[in-house]
C-alpha cells in the first residue's frame, strides 16, 4: 500500500462522512406568507429562465473573445457567467432569505 493510500485511509478515518447537518426548512406559517410563497416560486422560475439565457450569452461572449483574441469580450463573458452563477445561488436560497427576513419582522 502506497503512502498516498495510507494517508487517504487515515483522513477518511479521522473525518466521518455520515455527519447529518440539518437544513433550514421554509417557514411559510405567518400572515401574508401565501404571497411570499408565490413570489418565491415566480422568482425561482424566472431565475432558471434568466440563467439559461445569460449562460448562452456568456458562452457566445467567451467564444467571440477567445477566437477573436479580444480581452474585452472575454471579460464580459466571464462577468456574465459570474452574474449567472450568483443569481442562481440567490434564487435557490430565496426561501431561506424569506425566513431570515421574517426573523427581523420584515414580512409580518
Short mmCIF file of N, CA and C in Angstrom, two decimals:
data_model
loop_
_atom_site.label_atom_id
_atom_site.label_comp_id
_atom_site.label_asym_id
_atom_site.label_seq_id
_atom_site.Cartn_x
_atom_site.Cartn_y
_atom_site.Cartn_z
N UNK A 1 0.85 -1.17 0.00
CA UNK A 1 0.00 0.00 0.00
C UNK A 1 0.90 1.24 0.00
N UNK A 2 0.63 2.15 -0.91
CA UNK A 2 1.48 3.33 -1.04
C UNK A 2 1.19 4.34 0.07
N UNK A 3 2.05 5.32 0.17
CA UNK A 3 1.90 6.35 1.19
C UNK A 3 0.63 7.16 0.95
N UNK A 4 0.30 7.41 -0.29
CA UNK A 4 -0.92 8.17 -0.63
C UNK A 4 -2.15 7.42 -0.15
N UNK A 5 -2.20 6.12 -0.37
CA UNK A 5 -3.35 5.33 0.06
C UNK A 5 -3.46 5.29 1.57
N UNK A 6 -2.32 5.18 2.26
CA UNK A 6 -2.34 5.18 3.71
C UNK A 6 -2.81 6.53 4.25
N UNK A 7 -2.33 7.61 3.65
CA UNK A 7 -2.76 8.94 4.06
C UNK A 7 -4.25 9.13 3.84
N UNK A 8 -4.74 8.67 2.69
CA UNK A 8 -6.17 8.78 2.39
C UNK A 8 -7.00 7.99 3.41
N UNK A 9 -6.55 6.79 3.76
CA UNK A 9 -7.28 5.97 4.73
C UNK A 9 -7.32 6.65 6.09
N UNK A 10 -6.23 7.28 6.50
CA UNK A 10 -6.22 7.96 7.79
C UNK A 10 -7.11 9.20 7.79
N UNK A 11 -7.15 9.90 6.67
CA UNK A 11 -8.02 11.08 6.57
C UNK A 11 -9.48 10.65 6.64
N UNK A 12 -9.84 9.57 5.96
CA UNK A 12 -11.21 9.08 5.98
C UNK A 12 -11.59 8.63 7.38
N UNK A 13 -10.68 8.00 8.11
CA UNK A 13 -10.96 7.59 9.48
C UNK A 13 -11.12 8.78 10.41
N UNK A 14 -10.34 9.83 10.18
CA UNK A 14 -10.37 10.99 11.07
C UNK A 14 -11.63 11.84 10.89
N UNK A 15 -12.12 11.90 9.68
CA UNK A 15 -13.29 12.74 9.39
C UNK A 15 -14.43 11.87 8.90
N UNK A 16 -15.42 11.61 9.76
CA UNK A 16 -16.54 10.75 9.33
C UNK A 16 -17.37 11.44 8.24
N UNK A 17 -17.90 10.63 7.36
CA UNK A 17 -18.69 11.16 6.24
C UNK A 17 -20.19 11.07 6.48
N UNK A 18 -20.61 10.52 7.61
CA UNK A 18 -22.04 10.35 7.87
C UNK A 18 -22.58 11.43 8.80
N UNK A 19 -22.04 12.64 8.71
CA UNK A 19 -22.49 13.75 9.55
C UNK A 19 -23.80 14.27 8.99
N UNK A 20 -24.80 14.42 9.86
CA UNK A 20 -26.11 14.89 9.44
C UNK A 20 -26.26 16.34 9.87
N UNK A 21 -26.22 17.25 8.90
CA UNK A 21 -26.38 18.68 9.19
C UNK A 21 -27.80 19.06 8.80
N UNK A 22 -28.62 19.51 9.77
CA UNK A 22 -30.00 19.88 9.43
C UNK A 22 -30.04 21.15 8.58
N UNK A 23 -30.85 21.12 7.55
CA UNK A 23 -31.02 22.26 6.67
C UNK A 23 -32.27 23.03 7.10
N UNK A 24 -32.22 24.35 7.05
CA UNK A 24 -33.41 25.12 7.43
C UNK A 24 -34.53 24.92 6.41
N UNK A 25 -35.69 24.65 6.90
CA UNK A 25 -36.85 24.47 6.02
C UNK A 25 -37.58 25.80 5.87
N UNK A 26 -38.23 26.03 4.75
CA UNK A 26 -39.02 27.26 4.62
C UNK A 26 -40.15 27.28 5.63
N UNK A 27 -40.28 28.38 6.33
CA UNK A 27 -41.32 28.52 7.34
C UNK A 27 -42.40 29.46 6.80
N UNK A 28 -43.36 28.89 6.08
CA UNK A 28 -44.44 29.68 5.50
C UNK A 28 -45.68 29.54 6.37
N UNK A 29 -45.60 30.00 7.62
CA UNK A 29 -46.74 29.83 8.51
C UNK A 29 -47.32 31.14 9.01
N UNK A 30 -46.69 32.28 8.74
CA UNK A 30 -47.16 33.55 9.26
C UNK A 30 -48.16 34.22 8.34
N UNK A 31 -48.60 35.42 8.72
CA UNK A 31 -49.55 36.15 7.87
C UNK A 31 -48.85 36.67 6.61
N UNK A 32 -49.55 36.57 5.49
CA UNK A 32 -49.02 37.07 4.22
C UNK A 32 -48.00 36.17 3.57
N UNK A 33 -47.84 34.96 4.08
CA UNK A 33 -46.81 34.09 3.52
C UNK A 33 -47.26 33.40 2.24
N UNK A 34 -48.56 33.36 1.97
CA UNK A 34 -49.02 32.78 0.70
C UNK A 34 -48.48 33.61 -0.46
N UNK A 35 -48.51 34.93 -0.30
CA UNK A 35 -47.97 35.80 -1.34
C UNK A 35 -46.46 35.63 -1.46
N UNK A 36 -45.78 35.45 -0.33
CA UNK A 36 -44.34 35.24 -0.37
C UNK A 36 -43.99 33.91 -1.03
N UNK A 37 -44.80 32.87 -0.78
CA UNK A 37 -44.56 31.58 -1.41
C UNK A 37 -44.72 31.71 -2.93
N UNK A 38 -45.76 32.43 -3.35
CA UNK A 38 -45.99 32.63 -4.78
C UNK A 38 -44.85 33.44 -5.40
N UNK A 39 -44.41 34.48 -4.70
CA UNK A 39 -43.31 35.31 -5.19
C UNK A 39 -42.01 34.51 -5.28
N UNK A 40 -41.77 33.67 -4.29
CA UNK A 40 -40.57 32.84 -4.29
C UNK A 40 -40.59 31.85 -5.46
N UNK A 41 -41.74 31.27 -5.74
CA UNK A 41 -41.85 30.36 -6.88
C UNK A 41 -41.66 31.06 -8.21
N UNK A 42 -42.21 32.28 -8.33
CA UNK A 42 -42.02 33.03 -9.56
C UNK A 42 -40.57 33.46 -9.72
N UNK A 43 -39.93 33.82 -8.61
CA UNK A 43 -38.53 34.20 -8.67
C UNK A 43 -37.67 33.04 -9.13
N UNK A 44 -37.96 31.86 -8.61
CA UNK A 44 -37.18 30.68 -8.99
C UNK A 44 -37.39 30.34 -10.47
N UNK A 45 -38.62 30.41 -10.95
CA UNK A 45 -38.87 30.14 -12.37
C UNK A 45 -38.22 31.17 -13.27
N UNK A 46 -38.30 32.43 -12.88
CA UNK A 46 -37.64 33.48 -13.67
C UNK A 46 -36.13 33.37 -13.64
N UNK A 47 -35.59 32.94 -12.50
CA UNK A 47 -34.14 32.80 -12.39
C UNK A 47 -33.62 31.65 -13.25
N UNK A 48 -34.38 30.58 -13.34
CA UNK A 48 -33.97 29.48 -14.21
C UNK A 48 -33.95 29.93 -15.67
N UNK A 49 -34.99 30.64 -16.07
CA UNK A 49 -35.04 31.16 -17.45
C UNK A 49 -33.91 32.14 -17.71
N UNK A 50 -33.69 33.06 -16.77
CA UNK A 50 -32.63 34.05 -16.95
C UNK A 50 -31.25 33.39 -16.94
N UNK A 51 -31.07 32.37 -16.11
CA UNK A 51 -29.76 31.72 -16.06
C UNK A 51 -29.44 31.00 -17.37
N UNK A 52 -30.45 30.42 -18.00
CA UNK A 52 -30.22 29.78 -19.29
C UNK A 52 -29.85 30.83 -20.34
N UNK A 53 -30.58 31.94 -20.36
CA UNK A 53 -30.29 33.00 -21.33
C UNK A 53 -28.92 33.63 -21.10
N UNK A 54 -28.60 33.93 -19.84
CA UNK A 54 -27.30 34.51 -19.53
C UNK A 54 -26.17 33.51 -19.76
N UNK A 55 -26.42 32.24 -19.54
CA UNK A 55 -25.42 31.22 -19.82
C UNK A 55 -25.11 31.15 -21.31
N UNK A 56 -26.14 31.24 -22.14
CA UNK A 56 -25.93 31.25 -23.60
C UNK A 56 -25.18 32.51 -24.01
N UNK A 57 -25.56 33.65 -23.45
CA UNK A 57 -24.87 34.90 -23.77
C UNK A 57 -23.41 34.85 -23.32
N UNK A 58 -23.16 34.27 -22.14
CA UNK A 58 -21.79 34.16 -21.65
C UNK A 58 -20.96 33.26 -22.56
N UNK A 59 -21.55 32.16 -23.03
CA UNK A 59 -20.83 31.27 -23.93
C UNK A 59 -20.50 31.96 -25.25
N UNK A 60 -21.45 32.73 -25.76
CA UNK A 60 -21.20 33.45 -27.02
C UNK A 60 -20.10 34.49 -26.83
N UNK A 61 -20.16 35.25 -25.74
CA UNK A 61 -19.14 36.26 -25.49
C UNK A 61 -17.76 35.62 -25.28
N UNK A 62 -17.71 34.50 -24.57
CA UNK A 62 -16.44 33.82 -24.37
C UNK A 62 -15.86 33.29 -25.68
N UNK A 63 -16.72 32.74 -26.54
CA UNK A 63 -16.24 32.25 -27.83
C UNK A 63 -15.74 33.39 -28.71
N UNK A 64 -16.49 34.50 -28.74
CA UNK A 64 -16.06 35.64 -29.54
C UNK A 64 -14.74 36.19 -29.00
N UNK A 65 -14.63 36.29 -27.69
CA UNK A 65 -13.39 36.79 -27.10
C UNK A 65 -12.22 35.87 -27.30
N UNK A 66 -12.46 34.56 -27.25
CA UNK A 66 -11.38 33.60 -27.41
C UNK A 66 -10.91 33.53 -28.86
N UNK A 67 -11.85 33.38 -29.77
CA UNK A 67 -11.46 33.22 -31.18
C UNK A 67 -11.08 34.56 -31.82
N UNK A 68 -11.60 35.66 -31.31
CA UNK A 68 -11.25 36.97 -31.85
C UNK A 68 -10.10 37.62 -31.12
N UNK A 69 -9.57 36.94 -30.10
CA UNK A 69 -8.46 37.44 -29.29
C UNK A 69 -8.77 38.82 -28.73
N UNK A 70 -10.00 39.00 -28.28
CA UNK A 70 -10.41 40.28 -27.71
C UNK A 70 -10.59 40.12 -26.21
N UNK A 71 -9.76 40.81 -25.45
CA UNK A 71 -9.83 40.74 -23.99
C UNK A 71 -11.14 41.33 -23.48
N UNK A 72 -11.66 42.31 -24.17
CA UNK A 72 -12.91 42.96 -23.76
C UNK A 72 -14.07 41.97 -23.73
N UNK A 73 -14.19 41.16 -24.76
CA UNK A 73 -15.27 40.18 -24.82
C UNK A 73 -15.06 39.04 -23.82
N UNK A 74 -13.80 38.67 -23.58
CA UNK A 74 -13.53 37.64 -22.57
C UNK A 74 -13.96 38.12 -21.19
N UNK A 75 -13.64 39.37 -20.85
CA UNK A 75 -14.02 39.91 -19.55
C UNK A 75 -15.54 39.98 -19.43
N UNK A 76 -16.22 40.42 -20.49
CA UNK A 76 -17.68 40.47 -20.46
C UNK A 76 -18.28 39.08 -20.33
N UNK A 77 -17.68 38.09 -20.98
CA UNK A 77 -18.17 36.72 -20.88
C UNK A 77 -18.02 36.15 -19.48
N UNK A 78 -16.86 36.37 -18.87
CA UNK A 78 -16.66 35.87 -17.51
C UNK A 78 -17.53 36.63 -16.51
N UNK A 79 -17.73 37.92 -16.73
CA UNK A 79 -18.62 38.69 -15.85
C UNK A 79 -20.05 38.19 -15.95
N UNK A 80 -20.50 37.91 -17.17
CA UNK A 80 -21.84 37.39 -17.37
C UNK A 80 -22.00 36.02 -16.73
N UNK A 81 -20.98 35.20 -16.82
CA UNK A 81 -21.02 33.88 -16.21
C UNK A 81 -21.07 33.99 -14.69
N UNK A 82 -20.29 34.91 -14.10
CA UNK A 82 -20.30 35.11 -12.65
C UNK A 82 -21.66 35.62 -12.18
N UNK A 83 -22.27 36.54 -12.92
CA UNK A 83 -23.60 37.05 -12.56
C UNK A 83 -24.65 35.95 -12.64
N UNK A 84 -24.52 35.08 -13.61
CA UNK A 84 -25.45 33.96 -13.75
C UNK A 84 -25.37 33.04 -12.54
N UNK A 85 -24.17 32.67 -12.15
CA UNK A 85 -23.99 31.78 -11.01
C UNK A 85 -24.50 32.43 -9.73
N UNK A 86 -24.18 33.70 -9.53
CA UNK A 86 -24.63 34.40 -8.33
C UNK A 86 -26.16 34.51 -8.30
N UNK A 87 -26.78 34.79 -9.44
CA UNK A 87 -28.24 34.87 -9.49
C UNK A 87 -28.91 33.55 -9.18
N UNK A 88 -28.35 32.46 -9.66
CA UNK A 88 -28.92 31.14 -9.38
C UNK A 88 -28.78 30.81 -7.89
N UNK A 89 -27.65 31.15 -7.29
CA UNK A 89 -27.46 30.90 -5.86
C UNK A 89 -28.49 31.67 -5.04
N UNK A 90 -28.71 32.94 -5.37
CA UNK A 90 -29.69 33.75 -4.64
C UNK A 90 -31.10 33.19 -4.84
N UNK A 91 -31.43 32.80 -6.07
CA UNK A 91 -32.78 32.29 -6.34
C UNK A 91 -33.04 30.98 -5.63
N UNK A 92 -32.04 30.09 -5.60
CA UNK A 92 -32.24 28.80 -4.93
C UNK A 92 -32.35 28.96 -3.42
N UNK A 93 -31.82 30.03 -2.88
CA UNK A 93 -31.91 30.27 -1.44
C UNK A 93 -32.98 31.29 -1.09
N UNK A 94 -33.93 31.52 -1.96
CA UNK A 94 -34.94 32.53 -1.71
C UNK A 94 -35.81 32.19 -0.50
N UNK A 95 -36.10 30.92 -0.27
CA UNK A 95 -36.89 30.54 0.91
C UNK A 95 -36.12 30.84 2.18
N UNK A 96 -34.82 30.60 2.18
CA UNK A 96 -34.01 30.92 3.36
C UNK A 96 -33.92 32.42 3.57
N UNK A 97 -33.89 33.19 2.50
CA UNK A 97 -33.85 34.65 2.61
C UNK A 97 -35.16 35.15 3.21
N UNK A 98 -36.28 34.55 2.82
CA UNK A 98 -37.58 34.93 3.39
C UNK A 98 -37.61 34.60 4.88
N UNK A 99 -37.10 33.42 5.26
CA UNK A 99 -37.04 33.06 6.69
C UNK A 99 -36.16 34.03 7.46
N UNK A 100 -35.03 34.40 6.88
CA UNK A 100 -34.11 35.33 7.54
C UNK A 100 -34.79 36.70 7.73
N UNK A 101 -35.49 37.16 6.70
CA UNK A 101 -36.18 38.44 6.80
C UNK A 101 -37.33 38.41 7.79
N UNK A 102 -38.02 37.27 7.87
CA UNK A 102 -39.13 37.21 8.81
C UNK A 102 -38.63 37.17 10.24
N UNK A 103 -37.39 36.74 10.46
CA UNK A 103 -36.81 36.79 11.80
C UNK A 103 -36.63 38.21 12.30
N UNK A 104 -36.49 39.17 11.39
CA UNK A 104 -36.37 40.57 11.77
C UNK A 104 -37.72 41.29 11.81
N UNK A 105 -38.78 40.56 11.47
CA UNK A 105 -40.11 41.18 11.47
C UNK A 105 -40.37 42.00 10.23
N UNK A 106 -39.69 41.70 9.13
CA UNK A 106 -39.85 42.49 7.90
C UNK A 106 -41.12 42.13 7.14
N UNK A 107 -41.59 40.88 7.27
CA UNK A 107 -42.68 40.42 6.43
C UNK A 107 -43.97 40.17 7.21
N UNK A 108 -44.09 40.61 8.41
CA UNK A 108 -45.30 40.26 9.14
C UNK A 108 -45.75 41.28 10.13
#
